[in-house]
Amino acid sequence: MNLPLEDFEQRLASTLDSLADDVQLDGPMRPDVQSLTSGSDRPSRHLNGSRPAFVMAMAAALILGLLAAGRVSPTTWIEPVTGGAPTSEVVVWLEVGTTDTEAARIQQEIDGRSEVAWLVYYDAEASYAEFVEFFADEPEVLDVVSAESVPTSFHVVLVGDPAPFARWIETFEPVDTVDLAPES
Amino acid sequence: MNVSRADAEADGSTLSNFESLFRLHYDAQVKRAFLMTGSHEAAHDVVSKAMTTVYQRMAELDEPVLYMSRCVMNGCRDWGRRHVRWSKLVRPGPFVEPAQVDGALDRVELADALAALPHRQRAAIVLRYYGRESESRIAQVLGCRPGTVGSLIHRGLAALRKDLT
C-alpha cells in the first residue's frame, strides 16, 4: 500500500485520535485541583501499579543476574555538560568489577569524541535512586535489589548518528552493553 | 502575617482560573502525553507536574495554555530520557490493543513507529495531526522556528510512511 500523502495524513490523524482515546483518564492516577495546588500530596509515578507480574519477574531476574555477576559501582562522580546540540542518546552500561580508575578512563575516552555533546555518569547512588523511583510501586522488584546491585552507566548525548559511537565504545573494557535511545 | 483583601482576591482569582484551565485542558494534555510516552502513568504524571508548575506561575503567565503545552512536551522528553535507562529492565505491555478502525492505519504499527521517532519529530507529529495545531503554534510549544517545524513534520511523516505503507 502506497497511499498518497493527503490520504496518509488523514488516516494518521484519525488513527492518532483512536490511540489517544485508549488513555485511562479516570481512576487513581487522576489528580484533583486541590492536590495540584496544595504543594503536597502530588500524584506519583506508576500509581496504579498496572505493570504485569511477568514484567516484574523479568526485571527481578535480570537484576538478580547482574547481582550474581558481581557488579560493583564507582564512587560519586558527575561529569559536567560539554555543550552542543543533542540529536541522539546512548546509555553505556559498565562491566562487572568496574573500578573508579576504569570508569574514569572510559569517561576520558568518551569525552574525547567530537560528537559527544553531553555526558553524565550515574554512580551507584544516582542509579539506585532513579531505579527506586521507576519501580516505586513494585515492591517485589525493590525487595530483591540493593543499591550495590544496580549497574552504573554513562548517559551520553551525541550529535549525529549514534551507531558508530556505539560500535566503537562497545570494544572497550569494562563496557558491558550499549543501548541506543530514539530520543533527540 | 496579614493578608490584604486584594491579595486574597488575587489568590481566589488565580485558583479559579486554574480550575478552569484544569477542567478544560487536563484530559486533552493527558491524551497528548499518552501518545508521546505510550504510558498511562507517565501521561498523568507529566501533565500533573506541568499543571502544578503552571499554577505556581499563573499570575505571571500571559499564555498559560501555551506554557502548559511546553511543560508537557518537556516533561515527556525528560520521561523518555529516564525511561531509556531502565528500558531493558522494564518491558511494558503493548502500548495499544489492535482494533479495526475504518479508514485508519494499523494502530499497533503506528504506536510502534511513533515511539521510534526522535522526540521532536514525534512531538511535531502529535501536535500537528492529533492536536491540529498550526506550525507557528507548534514552533512556540517546541521553542523553535516555524521552518524547523515544517522540517520535523516532513521527516516524521516520511519515517511513518516508510514504516506503515
Short mmCIF file of C-alpha atoms in Angstrom, two decimals:
data_model
loop_
_atom_site.label_atom_id
_atom_site.label_comp_id
_atom_site.label_asym_id
_atom_site.label_seq_id
_atom_site.Cartn_x
_atom_site.Cartn_y
_atom_site.Cartn_z
CA MET A 1 0.00 0.00 0.00
CA ASN A 2 1.45 3.35 -1.02
CA LEU A 3 -1.07 5.96 -0.02
CA PRO A 4 -0.98 9.47 -1.46
CA LEU A 5 0.35 11.91 1.14
CA GLU A 6 -3.02 13.55 1.74
CA ASP A 7 -4.73 10.21 2.35
CA PHE A 8 -1.93 9.15 4.68
CA GLU A 9 -2.24 12.37 6.67
CA GLN A 10 -5.99 11.88 7.07
CA ARG A 11 -5.55 8.30 8.20
CA LEU A 12 -2.74 9.31 10.53
CA ALA A 13 -4.96 11.91 12.19
CA SER A 14 -7.89 9.54 12.65
CA THR A 15 -5.65 6.77 13.99
CA LEU A 16 -3.99 9.13 16.45
CA ASP A 17 -7.47 10.11 17.64
CA SER A 18 -8.24 6.44 18.13
CA LEU A 19 -5.00 5.77 20.04
CA ALA A 20 -5.47 8.80 22.27
CA ASP A 21 -8.93 7.57 23.22
CA ASP A 22 -7.28 4.49 24.78
CA VAL A 23 -5.80 6.50 27.64
CA GLN A 24 -7.26 5.89 31.09
CA LEU A 25 -8.47 9.35 32.07
CA ASP A 26 -10.10 8.43 35.36
CA GLY A 27 -9.02 6.41 38.35
CA PRO A 28 -6.30 6.80 40.98
CA MET A 29 -3.83 8.35 38.52
CA ARG A 30 -6.07 11.38 38.01
CA PRO A 31 -5.26 14.25 40.40
CA ASP A 32 -7.74 16.83 41.63
CA VAL A 33 -7.21 20.57 41.72
CA GLN A 34 -6.51 20.55 45.44
CA SER A 35 -3.65 18.07 45.15
CA LEU A 36 -2.07 20.12 42.37
CA THR A 37 -2.33 23.43 44.18
CA SER A 38 -1.53 22.40 47.74
CA GLY A 39 2.16 21.81 47.08
CA SER A 40 1.98 18.35 48.61
CA ASP A 41 0.24 15.07 48.04
CA ARG A 42 1.03 15.28 44.38
CA PRO A 43 0.38 12.23 42.26
CA SER A 44 3.36 9.97 41.91
CA ARG A 45 4.64 7.76 39.14
CA HIS A 46 3.01 4.38 38.49
CA LEU A 47 0.13 4.94 40.86
CA ASN A 48 -1.98 2.15 39.51
CA GLY A 49 0.75 -0.47 39.57
CA SER A 50 -0.65 -1.92 36.38
CA ARG A 51 2.55 -3.44 35.07
CA PRO A 52 2.05 -7.17 34.53
CA ALA A 53 3.53 -9.61 37.00
CA PHE A 54 5.76 -11.17 34.37
CA VAL A 55 7.43 -7.80 33.84
CA MET A 56 8.31 -7.56 37.50
CA ALA A 57 9.54 -11.13 37.49
CA MET A 58 11.67 -10.43 34.42
CA ALA A 59 13.10 -7.30 35.97
CA ALA A 60 13.89 -9.11 39.19
CA ALA A 61 15.51 -11.96 37.29
CA LEU A 62 17.66 -9.60 35.24
CA ILE A 63 18.73 -7.70 38.30
CA LEU A 64 19.50 -10.87 40.18
CA GLY A 65 21.60 -11.91 37.21
CA LEU A 66 23.54 -8.69 37.46
CA LEU A 67 23.87 -9.24 41.18
CA ALA A 68 25.19 -12.76 40.63
CA ALA A 69 27.66 -11.39 38.12
CA GLY A 70 29.11 -9.28 40.91
CA ARG A 71 28.76 -5.75 39.59
CA VAL A 72 30.42 -3.04 41.61
CA SER A 73 29.90 0.72 41.48
CA PRO A 74 32.37 3.56 41.37
CA THR A 75 32.08 6.37 43.86
CA THR A 76 30.11 9.56 43.23
CA TRP A 77 31.28 11.46 40.20
CA ILE A 78 29.15 13.63 37.94
CA GLU A 79 30.67 14.93 34.72
CA PRO A 80 29.56 18.44 33.65
CA VAL A 81 27.83 19.33 30.41
CA THR A 82 30.18 19.88 27.46
CA GLY A 83 27.72 21.76 25.23
CA GLY A 84 26.37 21.14 21.73
CA ALA A 85 23.04 20.25 20.16
CA PRO A 86 21.72 16.82 21.21
CA THR A 87 20.35 14.63 18.47
CA SER A 88 20.54 11.13 19.89
CA GLU A 89 21.20 9.41 23.18
CA VAL A 90 23.17 6.39 24.25
CA VAL A 91 23.44 4.57 27.57
CA VAL A 92 26.80 2.88 28.15
CA TRP A 93 26.46 0.21 30.86
CA LEU A 94 29.63 -0.77 32.67
CA GLU A 95 31.01 -4.26 33.13
CA VAL A 96 31.50 -6.50 36.12
CA GLY A 97 34.13 -5.33 38.59
CA THR A 98 34.46 -1.79 37.24
CA THR A 99 36.75 0.33 39.38
CA ASP A 100 36.83 4.11 39.73
CA THR A 101 40.00 4.21 37.65
CA GLU A 102 38.46 2.14 34.86
CA ALA A 103 35.30 4.26 34.83
CA ALA A 104 37.42 7.40 34.68
CA ARG A 105 39.35 6.00 31.71
CA ILE A 106 36.11 5.23 29.85
CA GLN A 107 34.89 8.72 30.63
CA GLN A 108 38.07 10.16 29.18
CA GLU A 109 37.65 8.12 26.00
CA ILE A 110 34.02 9.20 25.58
CA ASP A 111 34.79 12.82 26.33
CA GLY A 112 37.47 12.82 23.64
CA ARG A 113 34.97 12.15 20.86
CA SER A 114 33.95 15.22 18.91
CA GLU A 115 30.31 14.06 18.51
CA VAL A 116 29.74 13.92 22.27
CA ALA A 117 27.64 16.91 23.33
CA TRP A 118 26.76 15.91 26.87
CA LEU A 119 27.88 13.21 29.25
CA VAL A 120 26.83 12.24 32.73
CA TYR A 121 27.97 9.37 34.91
CA TYR A 122 25.34 7.63 37.03
CA ASP A 123 27.14 6.22 40.02
CA ALA A 124 25.63 3.63 42.33
CA GLU A 125 23.77 6.18 44.42
CA ALA A 126 22.27 8.04 41.47
CA SER A 127 21.39 4.83 39.64
CA TYR A 128 19.70 3.31 42.66
CA ALA A 129 17.73 6.50 43.37
CA GLU A 130 16.44 6.51 39.81
CA PHE A 131 15.75 2.79 39.95
CA VAL A 132 13.71 3.17 43.14
CA GLU A 133 11.70 5.97 41.57
CA PHE A 134 10.99 3.92 38.49
CA PHE A 135 9.89 0.83 40.41
CA ALA A 136 8.21 2.77 43.22
CA ASP A 137 5.00 0.79 43.01
CA GLU A 138 6.63 -2.59 42.58
CA PRO A 139 7.94 -3.73 45.95
CA GLU A 140 8.52 -7.21 44.51
CA VAL A 141 11.32 -5.74 42.43
CA LEU A 142 12.68 -3.37 45.07
CA ASP A 143 12.83 -6.16 47.65
CA VAL A 144 15.39 -8.14 45.70
CA VAL A 145 17.59 -5.25 44.63
CA SER A 146 20.11 -3.38 46.74
CA ALA A 147 21.99 -0.20 45.86
CA GLU A 148 25.13 -2.22 45.20
CA SER A 149 23.41 -4.48 42.66
CA VAL A 150 22.16 -1.75 40.32
CA PRO A 151 24.54 -1.25 37.39
CA THR A 152 26.27 2.06 36.83
CA SER A 153 26.35 3.75 33.45
CA PHE A 154 27.21 6.73 31.32
CA HIS A 155 24.35 8.61 29.68
CA VAL A 156 25.68 10.25 26.54
CA VAL A 157 24.04 12.74 24.19
CA LEU A 158 25.56 12.71 20.71
CA VAL A 159 25.40 14.93 17.67
CA GLY A 160 24.75 12.77 14.63
CA ASP A 161 24.33 9.05 14.11
CA PRO A 162 24.91 7.18 17.40
CA ALA A 163 25.61 3.80 15.76
CA PRO A 164 29.34 4.37 15.01
CA PHE A 165 29.88 5.63 18.56
CA ALA A 166 28.07 2.60 19.98
CA ARG A 167 30.16 0.18 17.91
CA TRP A 168 33.33 2.00 18.99
CA ILE A 169 32.65 2.21 22.73
CA GLU A 170 31.48 -1.40 22.90
CA THR A 171 35.03 -2.53 22.17
CA PHE A 172 36.34 -1.06 25.42
CA GLU A 173 36.76 -2.94 28.69
CA PRO A 174 34.85 -2.77 31.02
CA VAL A 175 31.89 -1.68 28.89
CA ASP A 176 29.10 -4.25 29.16
CA THR A 177 26.37 -3.18 26.75
CA VAL A 178 25.32 -0.06 24.88
CA ASP A 179 21.68 0.96 24.47
CA LEU A 180 20.56 3.40 21.82
CA ALA A 181 17.61 5.64 22.56
CA PRO A 182 15.30 7.08 19.90
CA GLU A 183 15.36 10.49 21.57
CA SER A 184 16.68 13.83 20.47
CA MET B 1 1.03 37.68 58.53
CA ASN B 2 -1.83 39.87 57.40
CA VAL B 3 -3.27 39.03 54.02
CA SER B 4 -4.83 42.01 52.29
CA ARG B 5 -8.21 41.77 50.64
CA ALA B 6 -6.57 42.43 47.27
CA ASP B 7 -4.14 39.56 47.85
CA ALA B 8 -6.96 37.25 48.86
CA GLU B 9 -8.97 38.22 45.80
CA ALA B 10 -5.94 37.70 43.58
CA ASP B 11 -5.38 34.26 45.11
CA GLY B 12 -9.02 33.40 44.60
CA SER B 13 -8.86 34.55 41.02
CA THR B 14 -5.72 32.52 40.36
CA LEU B 15 -7.32 29.41 41.79
CA SER B 16 -10.50 29.99 39.84
CA ASN B 17 -8.53 30.47 36.60
CA PHE B 18 -6.51 27.38 37.34
CA GLU B 19 -9.63 25.33 37.96
CA SER B 20 -10.96 26.39 34.57
CA LEU B 21 -7.65 25.52 32.94
CA PHE B 22 -7.65 22.13 34.61
CA ARG B 23 -11.23 21.38 33.61
CA LEU B 24 -10.73 22.46 30.01
CA HIS B 25 -7.25 21.11 29.26
CA TYR B 26 -6.24 18.28 31.59
CA ASP B 27 -7.76 15.44 29.57
CA ALA B 28 -6.51 16.76 26.23
CA GLN B 29 -2.98 17.18 27.57
CA VAL B 30 -3.02 13.67 29.06
CA LYS B 31 -4.01 12.27 25.67
CA ARG B 32 -1.12 14.10 24.02
CA ALA B 33 1.28 12.89 26.68
CA PHE B 34 -0.03 9.36 26.23
CA LEU B 35 0.74 9.49 22.52
CA MET B 36 4.20 10.83 23.36
CA THR B 37 5.11 8.29 26.06
CA GLY B 38 2.87 5.29 25.46
CA SER B 39 2.26 5.13 29.21
CA HIS B 40 -0.93 5.94 31.10
CA GLU B 41 1.02 6.56 34.31
CA ALA B 42 3.65 8.75 32.67
CA ALA B 43 0.97 10.77 30.88
CA HIS B 44 -0.84 11.63 34.11
CA ASP B 45 2.41 12.21 35.95
CA VAL B 46 3.84 14.55 33.32
CA VAL B 47 0.63 16.57 32.99
CA SER B 48 0.14 16.76 36.76
CA LYS B 49 3.62 18.17 37.20
CA ALA B 50 3.08 20.59 34.31
CA MET B 51 -0.21 21.75 35.83
CA THR B 52 1.43 22.32 39.21
CA THR B 53 4.13 24.41 37.56
CA VAL B 54 1.50 26.42 35.70
CA TYR B 55 -0.39 27.06 38.93
CA GLN B 56 2.75 28.26 40.69
CA ARG B 57 3.45 30.75 37.88
CA MET B 58 -0.14 31.52 36.91
CA ALA B 59 -0.01 35.19 37.90
CA GLU B 60 2.98 35.95 35.66
CA LEU B 61 1.93 33.96 32.58
CA ASP B 62 0.50 35.72 29.55
CA GLU B 63 -0.39 32.45 27.86
CA PRO B 64 -0.81 29.72 30.48
CA VAL B 65 -2.09 27.18 27.94
CA LEU B 66 0.99 27.63 25.77
CA TYR B 67 3.23 27.38 28.81
CA MET B 68 1.41 24.24 29.92
CA SER B 69 1.88 22.67 26.49
CA ARG B 70 5.61 23.44 26.67
CA CYS B 71 5.86 21.92 30.14
CA VAL B 72 4.03 18.79 29.00
CA MET B 73 6.27 18.26 25.96
CA ASN B 74 9.42 18.93 28.02
CA GLY B 75 8.14 16.52 30.65
CA CYS B 76 7.58 13.85 28.01
CA ARG B 77 11.15 14.35 26.77
CA ASP B 78 12.57 14.08 30.28
CA TRP B 79 10.49 10.99 30.98
CA GLY B 80 11.79 9.40 27.79
CA ARG B 81 15.37 10.08 28.80
CA ARG B 82 14.91 8.43 32.18
CA HIS B 83 12.85 5.61 30.73
CA VAL B 84 15.52 4.54 28.29
CA ARG B 85 17.95 3.98 31.14
CA TRP B 86 15.74 1.24 32.55
CA SER B 87 14.02 0.11 29.39
CA LYS B 88 15.97 -3.11 29.27
CA LEU B 89 14.65 -4.00 32.71
CA VAL B 90 11.15 -2.67 32.13
CA ARG B 91 9.15 -4.43 29.48
CA PRO B 92 5.79 -2.67 29.45
CA GLY B 93 2.83 -4.37 27.88
CA PRO B 94 1.68 -3.42 24.41
CA PHE B 95 1.16 0.30 24.01
CA VAL B 96 -2.24 -0.33 22.44
CA GLU B 97 -4.66 -3.07 21.62
CA PRO B 98 -5.24 -3.86 17.96
CA ALA B 99 -8.62 -2.74 16.72
CA GLN B 100 -10.20 -2.30 13.35
CA VAL B 101 -10.98 1.31 12.58
CA ASP B 102 -12.37 2.18 9.18
CA GLY B 103 -10.11 4.42 7.14
CA ALA B 104 -7.33 4.27 9.72
CA LEU B 105 -3.80 2.93 9.86
CA ASP B 106 -2.79 -0.16 11.82
CA ARG B 107 -2.91 1.02 15.45
CA VAL B 108 -0.15 -1.21 16.77
CA GLU B 109 2.16 -0.43 13.87
CA LEU B 110 1.52 3.29 14.26
CA ALA B 111 2.17 3.15 18.01
CA ASP B 112 5.47 1.37 17.42
CA ALA B 113 6.50 3.70 14.61
CA LEU B 114 5.59 6.76 16.65
CA ALA B 115 7.63 5.53 19.61
CA ALA B 116 10.64 5.05 17.35
CA LEU B 117 10.67 8.67 16.19
CA PRO B 118 13.08 11.16 17.78
CA HIS B 119 11.36 13.24 20.45
CA ARG B 120 10.97 16.45 18.46
CA GLN B 121 9.64 14.71 15.36
CA ARG B 122 7.15 12.77 17.48
CA ALA B 123 6.10 15.97 19.26
CA ALA B 124 5.60 17.80 15.98
CA ILE B 125 3.54 14.93 14.55
CA VAL B 126 1.36 14.64 17.67
CA LEU B 127 0.80 18.39 17.89
CA ARG B 128 0.01 18.70 14.17
CA TYR B 129 -2.09 15.61 13.46
CA TYR B 130 -3.64 14.96 16.86
CA GLY B 131 -3.67 18.47 18.31
CA ARG B 132 -4.45 20.08 14.93
CA GLU B 133 -2.09 22.89 15.90
CA SER B 134 -0.67 25.33 13.36
CA GLU B 135 3.03 25.24 12.54
CA SER B 136 3.53 28.60 14.22
CA ARG B 137 1.86 27.35 17.39
CA ILE B 138 3.94 24.15 17.32
CA ALA B 139 7.05 26.30 16.95
CA GLN B 140 6.04 28.19 20.10
CA VAL B 141 5.50 24.97 22.03
CA LEU B 142 8.76 23.39 20.91
CA GLY B 143 10.76 26.61 21.10
CA CYS B 144 11.98 26.59 17.51
CA ARG B 145 11.38 28.40 14.21
CA PRO B 146 8.27 27.57 12.12
CA GLY B 147 10.60 26.42 9.33
CA THR B 148 12.10 23.88 11.68
CA VAL B 149 8.61 22.58 12.47
CA GLY B 150 8.00 22.01 8.76
CA SER B 151 11.19 20.01 8.57
CA LEU B 152 10.36 17.98 11.69
CA ILE B 153 6.91 17.13 10.32
CA HIS B 154 8.31 16.28 6.89
CA ARG B 155 10.91 13.91 8.34
CA GLY B 156 8.48 12.40 10.83
CA LEU B 157 5.89 11.77 8.14
CA ALA B 158 8.49 10.22 5.85
CA ALA B 159 9.57 7.82 8.60
CA LEU B 160 5.98 6.89 9.45
CA ARG B 161 5.03 6.34 5.82
CA LYS B 162 8.07 4.15 5.35
CA ASP B 163 7.09 2.02 8.35
CA LEU B 164 3.37 1.92 7.70
CA THR B 165 2.86 1.66 3.95
#
